[in-house]
Coordinates of C-alpha atoms in Angstrom, one line a residue:
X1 CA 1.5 146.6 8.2
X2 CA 3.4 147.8 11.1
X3 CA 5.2 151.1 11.8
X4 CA 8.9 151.1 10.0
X5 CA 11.8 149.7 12.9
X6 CA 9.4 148.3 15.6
X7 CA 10.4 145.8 18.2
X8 CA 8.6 143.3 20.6
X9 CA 10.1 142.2 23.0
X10 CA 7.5 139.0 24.3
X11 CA 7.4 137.8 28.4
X12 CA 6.0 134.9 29.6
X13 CA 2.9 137.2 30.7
X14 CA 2.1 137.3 26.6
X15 CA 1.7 133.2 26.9
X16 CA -0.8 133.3 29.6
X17 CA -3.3 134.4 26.6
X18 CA -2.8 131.3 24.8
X19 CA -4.8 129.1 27.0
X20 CA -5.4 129.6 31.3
X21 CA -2.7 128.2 33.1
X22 CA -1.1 126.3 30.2
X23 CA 1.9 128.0 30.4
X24 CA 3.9 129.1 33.7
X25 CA 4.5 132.4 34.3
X26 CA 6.9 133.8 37.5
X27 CA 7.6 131.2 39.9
X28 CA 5.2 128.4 38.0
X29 CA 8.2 127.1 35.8
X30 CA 10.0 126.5 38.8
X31 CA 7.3 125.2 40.8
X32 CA 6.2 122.1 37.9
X33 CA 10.5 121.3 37.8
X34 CA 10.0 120.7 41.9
X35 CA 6.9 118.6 41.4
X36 CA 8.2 116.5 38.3
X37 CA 11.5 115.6 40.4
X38 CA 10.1 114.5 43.9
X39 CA 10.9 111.2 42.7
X40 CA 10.3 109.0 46.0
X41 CA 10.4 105.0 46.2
X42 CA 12.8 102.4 44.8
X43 CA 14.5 104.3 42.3
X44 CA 18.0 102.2 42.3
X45 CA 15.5 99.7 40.8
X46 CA 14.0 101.9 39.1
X47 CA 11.0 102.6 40.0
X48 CA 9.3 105.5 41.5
X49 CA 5.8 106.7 43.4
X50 CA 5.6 110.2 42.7
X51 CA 7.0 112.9 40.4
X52 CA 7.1 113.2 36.6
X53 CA 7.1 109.3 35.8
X54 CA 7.6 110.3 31.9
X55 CA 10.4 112.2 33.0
X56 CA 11.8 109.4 35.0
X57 CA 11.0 107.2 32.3
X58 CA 13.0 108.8 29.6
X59 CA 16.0 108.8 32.2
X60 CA 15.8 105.0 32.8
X61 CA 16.0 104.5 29.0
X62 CA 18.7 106.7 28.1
X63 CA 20.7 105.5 31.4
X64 CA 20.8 102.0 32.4
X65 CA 19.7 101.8 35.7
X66 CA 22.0 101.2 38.7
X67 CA 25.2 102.6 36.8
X68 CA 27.1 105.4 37.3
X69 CA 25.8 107.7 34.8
X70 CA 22.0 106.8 36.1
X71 CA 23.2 107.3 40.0
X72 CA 24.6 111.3 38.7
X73 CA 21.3 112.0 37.0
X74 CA 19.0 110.8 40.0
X75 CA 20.9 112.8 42.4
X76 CA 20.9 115.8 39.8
X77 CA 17.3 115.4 40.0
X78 CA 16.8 115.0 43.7
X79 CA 19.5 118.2 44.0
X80 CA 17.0 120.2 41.9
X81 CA 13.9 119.3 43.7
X82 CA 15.5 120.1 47.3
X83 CA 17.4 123.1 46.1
X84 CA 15.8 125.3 43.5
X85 CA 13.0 126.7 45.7
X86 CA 16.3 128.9 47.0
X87 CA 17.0 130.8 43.6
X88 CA 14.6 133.2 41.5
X89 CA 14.5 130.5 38.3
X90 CA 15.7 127.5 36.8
X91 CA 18.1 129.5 34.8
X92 CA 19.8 130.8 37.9
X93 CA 19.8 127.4 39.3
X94 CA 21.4 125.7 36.4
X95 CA 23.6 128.8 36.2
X96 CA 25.2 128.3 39.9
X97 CA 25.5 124.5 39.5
X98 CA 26.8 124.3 36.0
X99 CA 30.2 122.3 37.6
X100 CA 28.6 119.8 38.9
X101 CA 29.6 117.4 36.1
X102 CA 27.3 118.7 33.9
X103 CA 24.4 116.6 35.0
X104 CA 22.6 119.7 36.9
X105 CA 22.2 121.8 33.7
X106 CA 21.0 118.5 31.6
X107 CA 18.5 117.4 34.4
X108 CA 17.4 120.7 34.3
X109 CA 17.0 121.7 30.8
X110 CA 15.4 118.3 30.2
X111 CA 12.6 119.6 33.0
X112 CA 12.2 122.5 31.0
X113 CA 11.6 121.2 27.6
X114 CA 9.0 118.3 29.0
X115 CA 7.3 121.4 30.2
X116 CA 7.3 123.7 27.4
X117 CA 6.0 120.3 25.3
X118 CA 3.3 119.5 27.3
X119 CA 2.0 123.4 27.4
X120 CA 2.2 123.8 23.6
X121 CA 0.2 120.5 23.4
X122 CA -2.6 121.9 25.4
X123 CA -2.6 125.4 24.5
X124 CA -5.3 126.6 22.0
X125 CA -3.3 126.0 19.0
X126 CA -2.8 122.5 19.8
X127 CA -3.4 120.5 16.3
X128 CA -5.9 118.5 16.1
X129 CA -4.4 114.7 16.0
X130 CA -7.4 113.8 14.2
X131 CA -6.4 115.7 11.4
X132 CA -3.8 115.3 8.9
X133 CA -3.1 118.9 8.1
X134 CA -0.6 120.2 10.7
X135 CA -3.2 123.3 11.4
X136 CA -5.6 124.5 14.4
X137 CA -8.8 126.2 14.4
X138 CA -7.2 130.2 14.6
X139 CA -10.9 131.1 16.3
X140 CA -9.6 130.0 19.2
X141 CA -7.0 132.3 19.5
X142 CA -9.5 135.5 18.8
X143 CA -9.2 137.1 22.5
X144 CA -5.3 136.7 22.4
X145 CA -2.7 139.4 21.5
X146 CA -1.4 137.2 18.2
X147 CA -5.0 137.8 16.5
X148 CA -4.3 141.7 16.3
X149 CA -1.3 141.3 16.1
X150 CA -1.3 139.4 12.8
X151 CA -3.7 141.7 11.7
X152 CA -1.6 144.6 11.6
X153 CA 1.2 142.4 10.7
X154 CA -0.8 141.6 7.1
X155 CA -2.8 144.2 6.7
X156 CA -2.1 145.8 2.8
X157 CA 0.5 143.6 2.3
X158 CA -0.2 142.1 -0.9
X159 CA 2.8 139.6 -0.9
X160 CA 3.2 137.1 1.7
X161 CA 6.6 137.5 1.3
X162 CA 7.0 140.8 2.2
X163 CA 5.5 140.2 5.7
X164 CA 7.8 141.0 8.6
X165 CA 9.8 143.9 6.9
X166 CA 11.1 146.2 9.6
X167 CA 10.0 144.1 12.2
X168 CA 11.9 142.3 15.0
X169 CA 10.4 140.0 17.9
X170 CA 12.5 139.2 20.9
X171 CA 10.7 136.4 22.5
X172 CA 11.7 135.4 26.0
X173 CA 9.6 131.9 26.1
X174 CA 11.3 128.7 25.2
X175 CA 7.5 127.9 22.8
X176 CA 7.0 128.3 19.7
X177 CA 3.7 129.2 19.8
X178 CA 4.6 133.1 17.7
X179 CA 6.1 131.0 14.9
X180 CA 2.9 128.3 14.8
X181 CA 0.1 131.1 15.0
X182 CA 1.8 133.0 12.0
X183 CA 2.3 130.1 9.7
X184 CA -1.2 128.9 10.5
X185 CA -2.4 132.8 9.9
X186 CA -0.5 133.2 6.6
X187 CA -1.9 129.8 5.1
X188 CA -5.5 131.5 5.7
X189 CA -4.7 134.9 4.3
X190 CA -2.6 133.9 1.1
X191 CA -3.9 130.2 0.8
X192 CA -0.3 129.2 0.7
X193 CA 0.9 125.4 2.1
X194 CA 2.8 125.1 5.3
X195 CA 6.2 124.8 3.7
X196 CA 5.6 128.4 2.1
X197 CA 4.0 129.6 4.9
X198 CA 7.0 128.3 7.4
X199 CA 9.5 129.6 4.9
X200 CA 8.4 132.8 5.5
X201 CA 7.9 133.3 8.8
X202 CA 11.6 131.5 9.3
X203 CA 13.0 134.4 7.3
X204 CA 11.3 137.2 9.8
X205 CA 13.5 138.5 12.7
X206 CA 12.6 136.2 15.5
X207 CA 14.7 135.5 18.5
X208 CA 14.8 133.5 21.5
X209 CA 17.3 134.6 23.9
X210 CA 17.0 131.2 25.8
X211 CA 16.7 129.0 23.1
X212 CA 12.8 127.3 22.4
X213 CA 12.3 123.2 21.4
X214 CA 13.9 123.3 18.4
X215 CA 12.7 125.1 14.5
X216 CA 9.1 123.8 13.8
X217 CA 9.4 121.0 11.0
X218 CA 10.0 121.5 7.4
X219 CA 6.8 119.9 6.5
X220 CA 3.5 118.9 8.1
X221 CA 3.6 116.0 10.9
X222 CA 7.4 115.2 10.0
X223 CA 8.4 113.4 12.8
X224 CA 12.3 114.5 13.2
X225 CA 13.5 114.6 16.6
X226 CA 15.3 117.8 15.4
X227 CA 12.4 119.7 14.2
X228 CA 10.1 118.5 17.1
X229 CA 6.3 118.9 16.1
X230 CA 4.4 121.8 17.8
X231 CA 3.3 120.3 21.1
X232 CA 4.6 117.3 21.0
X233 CA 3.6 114.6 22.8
X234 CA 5.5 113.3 26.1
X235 CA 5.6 109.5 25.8
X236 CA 7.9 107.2 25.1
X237 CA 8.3 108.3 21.6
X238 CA 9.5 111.6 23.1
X239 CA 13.3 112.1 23.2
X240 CA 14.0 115.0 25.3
X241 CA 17.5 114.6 25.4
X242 CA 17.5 115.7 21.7
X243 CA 16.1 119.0 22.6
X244 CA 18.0 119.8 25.7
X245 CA 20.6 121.5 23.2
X246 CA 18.3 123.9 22.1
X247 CA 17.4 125.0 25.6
X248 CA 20.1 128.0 27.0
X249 CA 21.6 128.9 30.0
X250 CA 21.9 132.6 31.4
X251 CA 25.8 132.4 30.8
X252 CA 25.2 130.3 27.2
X253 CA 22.9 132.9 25.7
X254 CA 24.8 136.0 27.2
X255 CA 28.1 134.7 25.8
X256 CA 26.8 134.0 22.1
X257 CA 28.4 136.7 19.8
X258 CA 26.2 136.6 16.9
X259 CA 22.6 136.4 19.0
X260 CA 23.0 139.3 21.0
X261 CA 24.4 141.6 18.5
X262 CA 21.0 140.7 16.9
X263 CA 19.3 142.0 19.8
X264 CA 21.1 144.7 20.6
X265 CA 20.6 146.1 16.9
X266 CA 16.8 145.3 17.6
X267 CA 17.0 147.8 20.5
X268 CA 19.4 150.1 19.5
X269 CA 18.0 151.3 15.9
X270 CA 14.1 150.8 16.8
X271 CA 12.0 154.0 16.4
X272 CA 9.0 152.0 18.1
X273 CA 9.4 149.8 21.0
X274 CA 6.6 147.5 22.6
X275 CA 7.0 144.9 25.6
X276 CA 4.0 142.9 25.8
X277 CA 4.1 141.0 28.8
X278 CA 7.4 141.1 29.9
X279 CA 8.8 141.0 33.7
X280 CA 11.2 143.7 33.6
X281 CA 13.5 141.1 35.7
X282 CA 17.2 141.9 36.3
X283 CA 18.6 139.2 34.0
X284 CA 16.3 140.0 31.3
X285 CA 17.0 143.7 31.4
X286 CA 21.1 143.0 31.4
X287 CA 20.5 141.0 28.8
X288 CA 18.5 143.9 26.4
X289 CA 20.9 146.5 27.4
X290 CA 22.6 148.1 24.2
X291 CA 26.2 149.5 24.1
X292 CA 25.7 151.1 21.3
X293 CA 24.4 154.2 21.1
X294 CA 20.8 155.1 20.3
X295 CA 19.1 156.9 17.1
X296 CA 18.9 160.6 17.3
X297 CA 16.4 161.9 19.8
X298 CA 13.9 162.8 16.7
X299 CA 13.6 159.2 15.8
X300 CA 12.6 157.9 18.9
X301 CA 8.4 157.9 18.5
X302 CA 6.7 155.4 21.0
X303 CA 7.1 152.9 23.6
X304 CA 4.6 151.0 25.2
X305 CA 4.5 148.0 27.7
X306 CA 1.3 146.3 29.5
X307 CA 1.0 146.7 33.2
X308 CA -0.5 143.8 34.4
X309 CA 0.6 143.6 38.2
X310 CA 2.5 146.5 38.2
X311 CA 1.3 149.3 40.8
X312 CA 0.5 152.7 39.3
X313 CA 3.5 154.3 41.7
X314 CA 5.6 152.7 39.5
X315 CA 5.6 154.2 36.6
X316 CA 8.6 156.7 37.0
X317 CA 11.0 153.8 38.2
X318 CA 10.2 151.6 34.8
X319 CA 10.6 154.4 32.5
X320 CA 14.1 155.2 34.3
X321 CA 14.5 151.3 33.4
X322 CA 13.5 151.4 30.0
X323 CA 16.0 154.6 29.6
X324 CA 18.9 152.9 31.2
X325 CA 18.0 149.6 28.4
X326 CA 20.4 152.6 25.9
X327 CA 23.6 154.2 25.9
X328 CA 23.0 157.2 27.9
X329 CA 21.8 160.2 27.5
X330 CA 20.3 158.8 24.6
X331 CA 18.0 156.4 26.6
X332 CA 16.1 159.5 27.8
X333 CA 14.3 159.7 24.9
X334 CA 12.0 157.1 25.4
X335 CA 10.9 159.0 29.0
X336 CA 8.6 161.2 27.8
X337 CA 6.8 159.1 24.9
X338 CA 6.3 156.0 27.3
X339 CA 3.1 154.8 27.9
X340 CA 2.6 152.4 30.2
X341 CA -0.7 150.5 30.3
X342 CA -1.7 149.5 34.4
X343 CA -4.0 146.5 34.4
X344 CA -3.6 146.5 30.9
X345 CA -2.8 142.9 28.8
X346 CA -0.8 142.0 25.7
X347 CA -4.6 141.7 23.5
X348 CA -5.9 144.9 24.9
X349 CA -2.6 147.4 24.5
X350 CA -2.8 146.1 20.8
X351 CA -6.7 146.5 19.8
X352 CA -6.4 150.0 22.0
X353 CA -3.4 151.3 19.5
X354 CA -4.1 149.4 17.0
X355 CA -4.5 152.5 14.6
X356 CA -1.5 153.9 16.2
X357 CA 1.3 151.0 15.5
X358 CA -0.2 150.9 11.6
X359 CA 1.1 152.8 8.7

């Protein structure tokens, strides 16, 4: 089991490990939206020649075409694709053009989920659709960070429902790819279904500041458009406006009351903190910072963060950012037990302190 009062805190970087180029990291999110709306041809008939068709698709059916409500979502669209190149993300984009009537945060949070489904359908814990158990061959992931992670997550714990105790996750990714790899890794340990397994892990201190697809289903291959199956597939089965809800704006997920005192108690009474993957971006940052004020300086042990793309020259400036994450002067503890991994990813800072982050 893990060290007692241990967060994660989980960056897109941590996804890229779940299959190459599945999931967009940095500008890549951004980048797909742009594609999938360069709709070009006859679309006030409806019809169109480039861009995400399946997207395009699931507007014509939701919005008859050549009304007013279909006319606001194509332009929407069109604003996007012309537009977003200009801001840092699709949050920031959706954020500045929350007026316009609504349709700009929609459009865009319907861009997002397509995404996210079609990366969690070919990720390495796709299920197999062949297959009627809602499962995935865990072998895959063996080279990712979730397979030592779970590791140390289950080791001499006897009772599956103990797992998670003292643990919190605060996962920046709208997948749900944490939740899927644990319920699949439980049912292996314990030989416990999916409903037990799912029951368990839904009881461990997950969050997703920016919202994810929606809770995994209550049972295998359930088919409810609220609990959308794990990589689901985009057709014309898929309704994406049900899941545009679940997706968050910066303003939406910094305004909820309940959600970030969560976090902020994750932060603030940790004696172990490890970011695996994460950007260290602005929003993000703002977003972790804790009002409160931090443990005494004796129960702050360990941080650790991976270092992929981040130049050794750096390391003073990200410890003064990790220090400033706290109420000072009690953020200065972490200074001097930080240990920040260059050219180091979110599988190899976990086998290398493995033994470390046990008790």
């Amino acid at each position: 089991m893990f060290l007692e009062e241990i967060t994660f805190v989980v960056g897109a970087g941590a996804s890229t490990e779940y299959g190459q180029k599945v999931f967009p990291v940095g500008d890549g999110l951004r980048t797909r939206i742009e594609e999938g709306y360069n709709f070009t041809g006859r679309l006030n008939w409806g019809t169109t020649d480039s861009g995400d068709k399946e997207l395009f698709n699931a507007i014509k059916r939701r919005y008859r075409v050549q009304t007013e409500d279909y006319q606001k979502r194509l332009a929407a669209s069109l604003l996007i694709k012309d537009h977003l190149y200009m801001f840092p993300s699709i949050d920031a984009f959706i954020d500045h053009y929350d007026h316009e009537d609504n349709c700009v945060a929609e459009m865009g949070k319907a861009a997002i989920a397509v995404q996210i489904a079609r990366a969690e359908s070919r990720c390495q814990m796709a299920p197999d659709p062949e297959r009627s158990s809602y499962s995935f061959d865990i072998k895959r992931l063996k080279d990712s960070w979730l397979e030592p992670f779970a590791r140390i997550l289950m080791d001499n714990v006897r009772d599956p429902h103990e797992i998670g105790k003292g643990v919190s996750i605060i996962c920046f990714n709208y997948d749900r790819c944490i939740e899927f790899y644990l319920i699949e890794a439980l049912r292996r340990r314990y030989r416990i279904d999916y409903s037990e397994a799912r029951q368990i892990v839904g009881k461990m201190n997950i969050m997703h500041p920016y919202g994810t697809l929606g809770p995994l289903p209550d049972q295998e291959l359930m088919h409810d458009v609220s609990h959308p199956n794990f990589g689901p597939d985009v057709d014309d089965r898929f309704d994406v406006w049900s899941l545009v809800p679940n997706i968050k704006t910066y303003t939406e997920r910094v305004e909820e009351g309940e959600a970030l005192s969560r976090i902020h108690t994750a932060m603030a009474d940790c004696r172990h903190l490890v970011f695996l993957g994460f950007g260290f971006t602005t929003e993000n940052m703002k977003l972790l910072t804790t009002a409160q004020v931090a443990p005494e300086p004796h129960t702050k042990e360990l941080m650790l963060t991976t270092g992929v793309g981040i130049p050794s020259e750096s390391g003073v400036a990200l410890r003064d950012k990790v220090a400033g994450l706290f109420a000072s002067p009690k953020g200065t503890q972490w200074q001097d037990s930080t240990r920040i991994q260059i050219n180091m990813g979110c599988a190899g800072l976990l086998n290398s302190y493995y033994l470390r982050l046990q008790r």
